[in-house]
Short mmCIF file of C-alpha atoms and ligand atoms in Angstrom, two decimals:
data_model
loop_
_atom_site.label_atom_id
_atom_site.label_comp_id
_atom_site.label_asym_id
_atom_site.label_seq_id
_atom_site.Cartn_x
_atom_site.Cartn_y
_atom_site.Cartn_z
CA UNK A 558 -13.88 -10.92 -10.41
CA UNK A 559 -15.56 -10.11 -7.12
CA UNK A 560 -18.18 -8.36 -6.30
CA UNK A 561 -19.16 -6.14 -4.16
CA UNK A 562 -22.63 -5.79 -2.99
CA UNK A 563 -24.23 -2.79 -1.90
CA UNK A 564 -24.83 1.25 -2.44
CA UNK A 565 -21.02 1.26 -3.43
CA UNK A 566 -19.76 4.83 -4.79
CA UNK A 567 -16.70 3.67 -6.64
CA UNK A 568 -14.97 0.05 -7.74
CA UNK A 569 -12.91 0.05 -4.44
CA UNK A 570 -15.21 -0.94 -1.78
CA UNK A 571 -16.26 2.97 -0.63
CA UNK A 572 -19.49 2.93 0.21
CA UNK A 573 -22.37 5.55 0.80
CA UNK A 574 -21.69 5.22 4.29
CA UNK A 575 -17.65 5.44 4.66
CA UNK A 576 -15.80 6.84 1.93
CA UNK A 577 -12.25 8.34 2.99
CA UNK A 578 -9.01 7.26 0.99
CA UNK A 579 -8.66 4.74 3.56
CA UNK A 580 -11.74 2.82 2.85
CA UNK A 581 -10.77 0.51 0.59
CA UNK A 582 -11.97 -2.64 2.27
CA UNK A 583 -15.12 -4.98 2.07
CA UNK A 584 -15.80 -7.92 4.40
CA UNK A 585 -17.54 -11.42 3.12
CA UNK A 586 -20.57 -11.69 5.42
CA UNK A 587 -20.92 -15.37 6.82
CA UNK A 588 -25.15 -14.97 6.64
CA UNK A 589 -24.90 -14.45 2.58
CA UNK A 590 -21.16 -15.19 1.74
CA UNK A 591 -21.50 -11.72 -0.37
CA UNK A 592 -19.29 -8.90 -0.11
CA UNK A 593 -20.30 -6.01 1.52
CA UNK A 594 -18.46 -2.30 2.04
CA UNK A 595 -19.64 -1.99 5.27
CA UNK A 596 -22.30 -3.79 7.99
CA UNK A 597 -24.80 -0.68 6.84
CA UNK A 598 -24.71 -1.46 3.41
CA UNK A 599 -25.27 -5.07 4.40
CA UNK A 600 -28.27 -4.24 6.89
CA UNK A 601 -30.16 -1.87 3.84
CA UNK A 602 -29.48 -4.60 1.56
CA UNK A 603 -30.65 -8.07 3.77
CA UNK A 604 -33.41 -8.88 5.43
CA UNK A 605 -31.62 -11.15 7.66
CA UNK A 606 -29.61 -10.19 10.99
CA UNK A 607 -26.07 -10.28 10.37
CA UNK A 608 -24.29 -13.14 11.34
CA UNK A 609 -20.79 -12.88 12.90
CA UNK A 610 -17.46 -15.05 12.11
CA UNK A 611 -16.67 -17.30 14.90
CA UNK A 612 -13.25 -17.16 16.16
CA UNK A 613 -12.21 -20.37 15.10
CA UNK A 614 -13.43 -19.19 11.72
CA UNK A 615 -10.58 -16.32 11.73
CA UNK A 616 -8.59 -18.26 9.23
CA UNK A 617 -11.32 -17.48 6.61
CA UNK A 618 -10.29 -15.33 3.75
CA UNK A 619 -13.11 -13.06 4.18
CA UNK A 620 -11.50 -9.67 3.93
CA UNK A 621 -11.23 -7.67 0.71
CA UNK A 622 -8.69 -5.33 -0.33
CA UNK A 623 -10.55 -3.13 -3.23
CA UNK A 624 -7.68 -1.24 -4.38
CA UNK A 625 -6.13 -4.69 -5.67
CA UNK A 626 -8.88 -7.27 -5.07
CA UNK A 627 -6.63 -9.25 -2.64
CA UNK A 628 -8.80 -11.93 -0.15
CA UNK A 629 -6.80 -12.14 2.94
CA UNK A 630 -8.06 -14.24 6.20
CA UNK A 631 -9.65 -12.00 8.97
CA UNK A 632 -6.23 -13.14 11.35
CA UNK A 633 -4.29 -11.49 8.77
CA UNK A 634 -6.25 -8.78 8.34
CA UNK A 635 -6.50 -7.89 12.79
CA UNK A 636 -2.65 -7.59 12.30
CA UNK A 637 -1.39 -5.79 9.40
CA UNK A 638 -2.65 -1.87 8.58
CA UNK A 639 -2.09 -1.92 4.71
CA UNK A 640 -2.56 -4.37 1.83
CA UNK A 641 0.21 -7.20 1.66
CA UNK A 642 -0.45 -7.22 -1.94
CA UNK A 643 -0.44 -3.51 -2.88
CA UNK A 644 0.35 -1.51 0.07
CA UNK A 645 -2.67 0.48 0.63
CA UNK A 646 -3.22 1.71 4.01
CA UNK A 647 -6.83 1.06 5.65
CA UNK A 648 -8.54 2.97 7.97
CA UNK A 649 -7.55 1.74 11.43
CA UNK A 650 -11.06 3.71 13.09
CA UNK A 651 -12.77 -0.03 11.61
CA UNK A 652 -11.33 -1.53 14.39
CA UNK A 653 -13.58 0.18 16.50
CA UNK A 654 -16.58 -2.07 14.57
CA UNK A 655 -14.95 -5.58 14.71
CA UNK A 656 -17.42 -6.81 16.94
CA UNK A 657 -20.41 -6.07 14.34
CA UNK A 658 -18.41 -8.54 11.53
CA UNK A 659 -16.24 -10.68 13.71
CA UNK A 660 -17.17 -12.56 17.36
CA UNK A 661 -14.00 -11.10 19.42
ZN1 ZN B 835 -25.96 -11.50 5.34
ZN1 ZN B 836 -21.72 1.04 3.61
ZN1 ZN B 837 -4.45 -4.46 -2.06
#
């Protein structure tokens, strides 16, 4: 089972910080290789900067789905808007953050 680090609010990956239907997902940080909701959750947790995946490091499964626990690569995850595995749609506003998890 994986875990998910952090002030989560529910078994899915919502966190104290984003918790719509739509956020479902949690992102492996390359600093701790833990799972975190959300780069907040990861800040009040660390005591280390976070550090970004590369983008030859894109083929990492380092995305989480926590609806169905699905790992899916961070290239996978830039191009699809719901689960593969179970369908569930994620909130497209965390595109607007991919430069805080991923060097693009
Ligand atoms: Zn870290
Ligand atoms: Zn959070
Ligand atoms: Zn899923």
């Amino acid at each position: 089972m994986v875990n998910i680090y952090g002030p989560t609010v529910d078994s899915e990956g919502r966190c104290t910080h984003y918790q719509t239907p739509l956020d479902i997902i949690s992102i492996k940080f390359k600093c701790c290789d833990k799972y975190y909701p959300c780069y907040k959750c990861h800040n009040e947790s660390e005591s280390h900067p976070i550090k970004r995946w590369e983008s030859d490091e894109f083929n990492q499964r380092a995305i989480l789905c926590g609806v169905c626990k699905h790992e899916m690569t961070i290239n996978e995850y830039m191009m699809i808007e719901a689960c593969p595995e179970c369908n569930a749609h994620f909130n497209n506003r965390c595109k607007y953050h991919y430069h805080l998890y991923f060097a693009i």
